[in-house]
Short mmCIF file of C-alpha atoms in Angstrom, two decimals:
data_model
loop_
_atom_site.label_atom_id
_atom_site.label_comp_id
_atom_site.label_asym_id
_atom_site.label_seq_id
_atom_site.Cartn_x
_atom_site.Cartn_y
_atom_site.Cartn_z
CA MET A 145 -15.74 -12.16 16.22
CA TYR A 146 -15.53 -10.02 19.23
CA ILE A 147 -14.08 -9.22 22.60
CA GLN A 148 -15.52 -6.84 25.45
CA ASN A 149 -13.55 -5.96 28.60
CA ASP A 150 -15.00 -3.39 31.16
CA LYS A 151 -11.81 -2.27 31.91
CA GLU A 152 -9.42 -2.65 28.89
CA ILE A 153 -8.60 -5.00 26.08
CA SER A 154 -4.63 -5.50 26.16
CA ALA A 155 -2.47 -5.14 23.11
CA ALA A 156 -1.81 -9.11 22.89
CA GLU A 157 -5.44 -9.58 22.86
CA LEU A 158 -6.09 -6.82 19.73
CA LYS A 159 -3.07 -8.38 18.09
CA ALA A 160 -4.27 -12.26 18.65
CA ALA A 161 -7.76 -10.77 17.07
CA VAL A 162 -6.34 -9.03 14.32
CA GLU A 163 -4.49 -12.27 13.27
CA ALA A 164 -7.48 -14.37 13.78
CA SER A 165 -9.77 -12.17 11.58
CA LEU A 166 -7.13 -12.80 8.76
CA LYS A 167 -6.48 -16.49 9.06
CA GLY A 168 -7.37 -18.74 6.04
CA LYS A 169 -7.78 -15.67 3.79
CA LYS A 170 -5.60 -15.69 0.62
CA LEU A 171 -5.00 -12.15 0.26
CA ARG A 172 -2.55 -10.31 -2.41
CA LYS A 173 -4.05 -6.77 -2.29
CA VAL A 174 -5.85 -5.04 0.55
CA LEU A 175 -7.23 -1.78 1.44
CA ILE A 176 -7.59 -0.40 4.78
CA LEU A 177 -10.01 2.34 5.34
CA PRO A 178 -9.21 3.77 9.04
CA PRO A 179 -10.64 7.10 10.49
CA ASP A 180 -8.56 10.10 10.27
CA TYR A 181 -6.79 12.24 12.70
CA THR A 182 -9.94 13.54 14.18
CA ARG A 183 -10.79 10.29 15.69
CA MET A 184 -7.47 10.29 17.71
CA TYR A 185 -9.05 8.30 20.70
CA SER A 186 -10.77 5.65 18.46
CA GLY A 187 -7.77 3.25 18.81
CA ALA A 188 -8.14 2.85 15.09
CA GLY A 189 -4.64 4.03 14.31
CA THR A 190 -3.03 1.36 16.54
CA LEU A 191 -5.16 -1.39 14.82
CA THR A 192 -4.37 -0.28 11.60
CA ALA A 193 -0.57 -0.71 12.19
CA MET A 194 -1.54 -3.98 13.46
CA TYR A 195 -3.05 -4.79 10.04
CA TYR A 196 -0.37 -3.33 8.13
CA ASP A 197 2.15 -5.25 10.20
CA ALA A 198 0.18 -8.59 10.02
CA LEU A 199 -0.02 -8.27 6.05
CA LYS A 200 3.21 -6.51 4.79
CA GLU A 201 5.13 -9.26 4.14
CA PHE A 202 3.05 -11.14 1.60
CA CYS A 203 0.35 -8.69 0.26
CA GLU A 204 -0.07 -4.96 -1.20
CA ILE A 205 -1.70 -2.60 1.27
CA ASP A 206 -3.35 0.60 0.38
CA ILE A 207 -4.35 2.71 3.12
CA MET A 208 -7.16 5.58 2.71
CA PRO A 209 -8.18 7.50 5.79
CA ALA A 210 -12.15 8.00 5.66
CA LEU A 211 -11.83 11.90 5.29
CA GLY A 212 -15.27 12.57 4.51
CA THR A 213 -15.09 16.46 4.14
CA HIS A 214 -12.02 16.59 6.46
CA GLU A 215 -8.78 18.13 5.14
CA PRO A 216 -6.03 15.46 4.42
CA MET A 217 -3.67 14.24 7.12
CA THR A 218 -0.33 15.59 7.48
CA ARG A 219 2.91 13.27 7.76
CA GLU A 220 3.10 14.24 11.16
CA GLU A 221 -0.62 13.53 12.08
CA CYS A 222 -0.08 10.32 10.33
CA ARG A 223 2.79 9.46 12.47
CA ALA A 224 1.42 10.35 15.53
CA PHE A 225 -1.95 8.30 14.45
CA PHE A 226 -0.60 5.12 13.33
CA GLY A 227 2.90 5.30 14.74
CA GLY A 228 6.25 4.89 12.91
CA GLY A 229 5.39 1.23 11.29
CA VAL A 230 2.96 2.53 8.81
CA PRO A 231 4.73 4.12 5.67
CA PHE A 232 3.55 7.70 4.76
CA GLU A 233 3.96 6.34 1.06
CA ARG A 234 0.98 4.02 1.58
CA ILE A 235 -1.45 6.68 2.43
CA LEU A 236 -4.07 7.49 -0.47
CA VAL A 237 -6.20 10.62 0.05
CA HIS A 238 -9.81 10.53 -0.47
CA ASN A 239 -11.36 13.19 -2.40
CA TRP A 240 -15.18 13.57 -1.38
CA ARG A 241 -15.87 16.03 -4.57
CA ASN A 242 -14.10 14.32 -7.44
CA ASP A 243 -12.76 10.94 -6.69
CA VAL A 244 -16.00 9.16 -6.43
CA ILE A 245 -18.74 6.91 -8.62
CA LYS A 246 -22.42 6.38 -8.15
CA ILE A 247 -23.29 2.95 -7.26
CA GLY A 248 -26.80 3.10 -6.66
CA GLU A 249 -29.85 5.02 -5.46
CA VAL A 250 -31.90 5.13 -2.16
CA PRO A 251 -35.50 5.60 -3.57
CA GLY A 252 -37.42 8.75 -2.51
CA GLU A 253 -40.27 6.45 -0.92
CA PHE A 254 -37.76 5.14 1.46
CA VAL A 255 -36.33 7.95 2.50
CA SER A 256 -39.92 9.49 3.08
CA GLU A 257 -40.86 6.42 4.94
CA VAL A 258 -37.76 6.62 7.32
CA SER A 259 -37.94 10.30 7.95
CA GLU A 260 -41.68 10.36 8.66
CA GLY A 261 -42.19 12.31 5.43
CA LEU A 262 -39.96 15.25 6.46
CA VAL A 263 -37.71 14.45 3.25
CA ASN A 264 -38.99 12.78 0.09
CA ASP A 265 -36.11 13.01 -2.48
CA SER A 266 -34.09 10.06 -3.69
CA ILE A 267 -30.36 10.06 -2.52
CA ASP A 268 -27.45 9.02 -4.82
CA VAL A 269 -25.21 6.56 -3.26
CA GLU A 270 -21.43 7.30 -4.18
CA VAL A 271 -18.42 6.20 -2.93
CA ASN A 272 -14.85 6.11 -3.60
CA ARG A 273 -13.95 4.20 -6.82
CA ARG A 274 -11.50 2.16 -5.13
CA ILE A 275 -13.90 0.55 -2.80
CA MET A 276 -15.53 -1.06 -6.09
CA ASP A 277 -11.98 -1.90 -7.32
CA LYS A 278 -12.00 -5.78 -7.80
CA SER A 279 -8.15 -6.19 -7.66
CA TYR A 280 -8.74 -5.61 -3.63
CA ASP A 281 -9.13 -8.97 -2.06
CA LEU A 282 -10.28 -7.44 1.38
CA ILE A 283 -11.55 -3.93 2.46
CA ILE A 284 -10.97 -3.44 6.01
CA SER A 285 -13.03 -0.57 7.26
CA ILE A 286 -11.80 0.54 10.86
CA GLY A 287 -13.38 2.74 13.33
CA GLN A 288 -15.11 3.81 16.58
CA VAL A 289 -18.70 3.53 17.36
CA VAL A 290 -19.62 6.61 19.35
CA PRO A 291 -22.79 8.91 19.72
CA HIS A 292 -22.97 11.03 16.76
CA GLU A 293 -25.04 14.15 15.77
CA VAL A 294 -26.24 13.01 12.30
CA VAL A 295 -26.39 9.31 12.37
CA GLY A 296 -26.82 8.53 15.86
CA MET A 297 -24.21 6.23 16.37
CA ALA A 298 -21.02 6.71 14.25
CA ASN A 299 -19.36 3.87 12.42
CA TYR A 300 -20.06 0.74 10.47
CA SER A 301 -21.22 1.70 7.06
CA LYS A 302 -20.81 5.41 7.70
CA ASN A 303 -17.37 5.09 7.11
CA ILE A 304 -18.12 3.96 3.87
CA PHE A 305 -20.98 6.22 2.94
CA VAL A 306 -19.69 9.35 4.45
CA GLY A 307 -16.10 8.72 5.58
CA CYS A 308 -15.51 7.47 1.56
CA GLY A 309 -18.53 8.65 0.12
CA GLY A 310 -19.44 11.64 -2.45
CA SER A 311 -21.10 14.67 -1.70
CA SER A 312 -24.63 13.73 -2.71
CA MET A 313 -24.60 11.33 0.14
CA ILE A 314 -22.98 13.65 2.40
CA ASN A 315 -24.98 16.65 1.82
CA SER A 316 -28.19 14.45 1.60
CA SER A 317 -27.43 12.21 4.89
CA HIS A 318 -26.75 15.58 6.83
CA MET A 319 -29.71 17.55 5.73
CA LEU A 320 -31.76 14.40 6.64
CA GLY A 321 -30.61 14.15 10.19
CA ALA A 322 -30.76 17.84 10.49
CA PHE A 323 -34.59 17.91 9.52
CA TYR A 324 -35.43 14.87 11.73
CA GLY A 325 -33.61 16.61 14.62
CA MET A 326 -30.47 15.97 16.52
CA GLU A 327 -32.28 15.41 19.99
CA ARG A 328 -34.14 12.50 18.39
CA VAL A 329 -30.67 10.97 16.73
CA MET A 330 -27.84 11.54 19.29
CA GLY A 331 -27.29 7.97 20.82
CA ARG A 332 -29.37 6.16 19.15
CA ASP A 333 -29.28 3.38 16.36
CA PHE A 334 -31.95 3.09 13.42
CA SER A 335 -32.41 6.75 12.80
CA PRO A 336 -33.31 7.83 9.37
CA VAL A 337 -29.92 8.31 8.26
CA ARG A 338 -28.72 4.95 9.68
CA ARG A 339 -31.59 3.32 7.73
CA VAL A 340 -30.57 4.90 4.45
CA PHE A 341 -27.04 3.51 5.17
CA ASP A 342 -28.38 -0.04 5.86
CA TYR A 343 -30.59 0.06 2.58
CA ALA A 344 -27.44 1.18 0.73
CA GLU A 345 -25.11 -1.58 2.40
CA GLN A 346 -27.72 -4.22 1.75
CA ASN A 347 -28.55 -3.32 -2.13
CA PHE A 348 -25.18 -2.03 -3.14
CA LEU A 349 -22.17 -3.39 -1.44
CA LYS A 350 -23.03 -7.12 -1.59
CA ASP A 351 -20.32 -8.17 -3.71
CA VAL A 352 -17.63 -6.12 -1.84
CA PRO A 353 -15.13 -8.06 0.07
CA LEU A 354 -15.72 -5.94 3.24
CA MET A 355 -14.81 -6.47 7.04
CA TYR A 356 -15.67 -4.19 9.55
CA VAL A 357 -13.11 -3.55 12.52
CA LEU A 358 -15.31 -1.42 15.04
CA THR A 359 -13.90 -0.09 18.55
CA VAL A 360 -15.58 1.22 21.54
CA THR A 361 -13.32 3.13 23.82
CA THR A 362 -12.79 5.58 26.62
CA ASN A 363 -9.72 7.69 27.02
CA THR A 364 -7.92 8.76 30.26
CA GLY A 365 -5.92 11.96 29.27
CA ASP A 366 -4.16 11.04 26.07
CA LYS A 367 -4.19 7.16 26.66
CA THR A 368 -7.08 5.42 24.56
CA ASN A 369 -8.96 2.63 26.50
CA ILE A 370 -10.32 0.14 24.22
CA HIS A 371 -13.14 -1.66 25.60
CA GLY A 372 -14.64 -3.52 22.96
CA LEU A 373 -13.60 -4.93 19.46
CA PHE A 374 -16.13 -6.14 16.96
CA ILE A 375 -14.54 -7.93 13.58
CA GLY A 376 -17.02 -8.99 10.75
CA ARG A 377 -19.73 -7.85 8.70
CA SER A 378 -22.98 -8.61 10.17
CA ARG A 379 -25.02 -5.61 11.48
CA GLU A 380 -25.50 -7.68 14.91
CA LEU A 381 -21.75 -6.78 15.69
CA PHE A 382 -22.37 -3.34 15.31
CA GLU A 383 -25.49 -3.49 17.42
CA MET A 384 -23.20 -4.94 20.18
CA ALA A 385 -21.12 -1.99 19.80
CA VAL A 386 -23.91 0.50 19.83
CA LYS A 387 -25.03 -0.97 23.08
CA GLN A 388 -21.59 -0.99 24.57
CA SER A 389 -20.80 2.55 23.57
CA GLN A 390 -24.26 3.69 24.84
CA ASN A 391 -23.06 2.49 28.41
CA LYS A 392 -19.63 3.86 28.05
CA ASN A 393 -19.97 6.84 25.85
CA LEU A 394 -23.34 8.57 27.08
CA THR A 395 -23.64 10.88 30.41
CA LYS A 396 -27.13 11.37 31.54
CA VAL A 397 -27.78 14.13 34.15
CA ASP A 398 -30.53 14.52 36.31
CA VAL A 399 -30.61 18.43 36.22
CA PRO A 400 -29.86 20.50 33.07
CA PHE A 401 -26.69 22.33 33.16
CA LYS A 402 -26.74 26.43 33.62
CA LYS A 403 -23.27 26.61 32.26
CA VAL A 404 -21.07 24.40 30.44
CA VAL A 405 -17.31 24.96 29.66
CA VAL A 406 -15.65 22.83 26.95
CA ASN A 407 -11.88 22.75 26.17
CA LEU A 408 -11.26 21.54 22.54
CA ASP A 409 -8.01 19.68 22.17
CA PRO A 410 -6.07 21.88 19.71
CA ARG A 411 -4.38 18.68 17.85
CA GLU A 412 -7.53 17.56 16.95
CA PHE A 413 -10.06 20.62 16.69
CA LYS A 414 -8.61 23.26 14.10
CA SER A 415 -12.10 24.29 12.72
CA THR A 416 -15.55 25.01 13.98
CA TRP A 417 -16.60 22.27 11.24
CA LEU A 418 -15.36 19.84 13.92
CA GLY A 419 -15.03 22.33 16.94
CA ASN A 420 -18.90 22.36 16.99
CA LYS A 421 -19.11 18.85 18.21
CA ALA A 422 -18.87 21.06 21.51
CA VAL A 423 -22.29 22.42 20.89
CA TYR A 424 -23.77 18.98 19.56
CA ARG A 425 -22.72 16.95 22.32
CA THR A 426 -23.80 19.29 25.26
CA ARG A 427 -26.95 20.90 23.87
CA MET A 428 -29.23 18.05 25.16
CA ALA A 429 -27.59 18.50 28.80
CA ILE A 430 -27.71 22.52 28.98
CA ALA A 431 -30.79 23.88 30.40
CA ASP A 432 -33.00 26.56 28.19
CA GLY A 433 -31.40 29.96 28.36
CA GLY A 434 -28.01 28.23 29.57
CA GLU A 435 -24.39 29.10 28.59
CA LEU A 436 -21.85 27.22 26.66
CA VAL A 437 -18.07 28.64 26.45
CA ILE A 438 -16.07 27.07 24.24
CA LEU A 439 -12.11 27.14 24.64
CA ALA A 440 -10.79 26.46 21.22
CA PRO A 441 -7.17 27.35 21.06
CA GLY A 442 -6.76 25.36 17.70
CA VAL A 443 -9.36 26.55 15.80
CA ARG A 444 -8.39 29.05 12.90
CA LYS A 445 -11.36 28.46 10.32
CA PHE A 446 -14.84 27.44 9.75
CA GLY A 447 -14.76 24.81 7.13
CA GLU A 448 -12.13 22.01 6.63
CA ASP A 449 -12.88 22.50 2.80
CA ASP A 450 -12.43 25.85 0.99
CA GLU A 451 -15.85 25.90 -0.37
CA ASN A 452 -17.56 24.95 2.89
CA ASP A 453 -15.47 27.57 4.69
CA ARG A 454 -16.66 30.26 2.34
CA LEU A 455 -20.22 29.27 2.84
CA ILE A 456 -20.19 29.24 6.45
CA ARG A 457 -18.67 32.66 6.45
CA LYS A 458 -21.47 33.87 3.91
CA TYR A 459 -24.15 32.68 5.63
CA GLY A 460 -23.41 32.43 9.15
CA TYR A 461 -24.83 30.27 12.31
CA ALA A 462 -28.24 31.89 11.86
CA GLY A 463 -30.70 29.38 13.60
CA ARG A 464 -32.66 26.51 11.99
CA GLU A 465 -35.79 28.40 10.62
CA LYS A 466 -33.42 31.04 8.88
CA VAL A 467 -31.01 28.60 7.58
CA LEU A 468 -33.65 26.61 6.03
CA GLN A 469 -35.01 30.10 4.55
CA LEU A 470 -31.81 30.88 3.05
CA VAL A 471 -31.51 27.26 1.57
CA SER A 472 -34.65 27.90 -0.26
CA GLU A 473 -33.50 31.38 -1.72
CA ASN A 474 -29.74 30.38 -2.36
CA ASP A 475 -28.53 27.89 -5.14
CA ASP A 476 -25.03 27.67 -3.59
CA LEU A 477 -26.20 26.63 0.07
CA LYS A 478 -29.10 24.42 -1.67
CA GLU A 479 -25.93 22.65 -3.57
CA ASN A 480 -24.19 21.93 -0.40
CA LEU A 481 -26.82 20.92 2.01
CA SER A 482 -24.23 19.32 4.50
CA VAL A 483 -23.22 23.08 4.98
CA ALA A 484 -26.67 24.24 5.78
CA ALA A 485 -27.42 21.21 8.29
CA HIS A 486 -23.97 22.03 10.13
CA LEU A 487 -25.42 25.57 10.26
CA ILE A 488 -28.39 24.28 11.84
CA HIS A 489 -26.50 22.02 14.31
CA GLY A 490 -24.24 24.69 15.22
CA SER A 491 -26.80 27.31 16.16
CA SER A 492 -29.03 27.75 19.02
CA ASP A 493 -32.60 28.63 18.37
CA GLY A 494 -34.57 31.21 19.89
#
């Protein structure tokens, strides 16, 4: 099921689509996986509230934001994101270090093939244990398809394997994307990381009652405009969302910019871990030797996670070659490759 509108999908159309996606399903217990507050312009908060409202009378509902490595949402952030209709007591916290189980392994030969020989190690597939809990009749994964520095286009199975994933997959996928090169990944489907996620989805989630709810959006000030809604399990729906997002969310320039100023919304960006999107999403448009100025009134730390923050402070944004050298020489960085990838992505080179 899908709806596309160049202008905007109405609230009535969204509600009708939500109800249609549940029609005929016998449900007693449902797990909803929305993004967190850092995806405030995804429209996913509104859709989560609609699903909760449609299910609450006859169903037990758990809501677990796909935090990945981000810090848990506060009560105030939940209210702002989901509205007043979603009880804070129904919100579960995903712990990417301690709350996951291994469900499989992507072979090293496959990783080597998709990365053109740049990475040859196998990758453990870990997800939050609740995703494999057979007491759930349906798991609804909600999120925005949008250009992304690691996977190329965010969401779909990324919401499971990174948003609700464990340290091994998060570390390995981020380093795979960094090795392959952001400029070869950003805004594209079928990146090496996406192909790893596809392998894991096809081989290890077949028996999970999973339904993806994908959006494509733009925003006007604080107002989110939903232009695309894609509901189902098939990759074809994701590919349709990718095409629409490429049209709506990529800006191409004829001449590279010499100077760019980015303003980071203080409600959303409280760390360089998130705020460095200002680097990722402009670097392909900035001329060599150009200047990037980031206004970041809400940024108060480096990592969202205490250990990640410590490592960023210890090693710094030192450039790709230096970071790779530091990885080879230091076990603490070698064991936290998502930090190494972040340092590479957030550095200028030469």
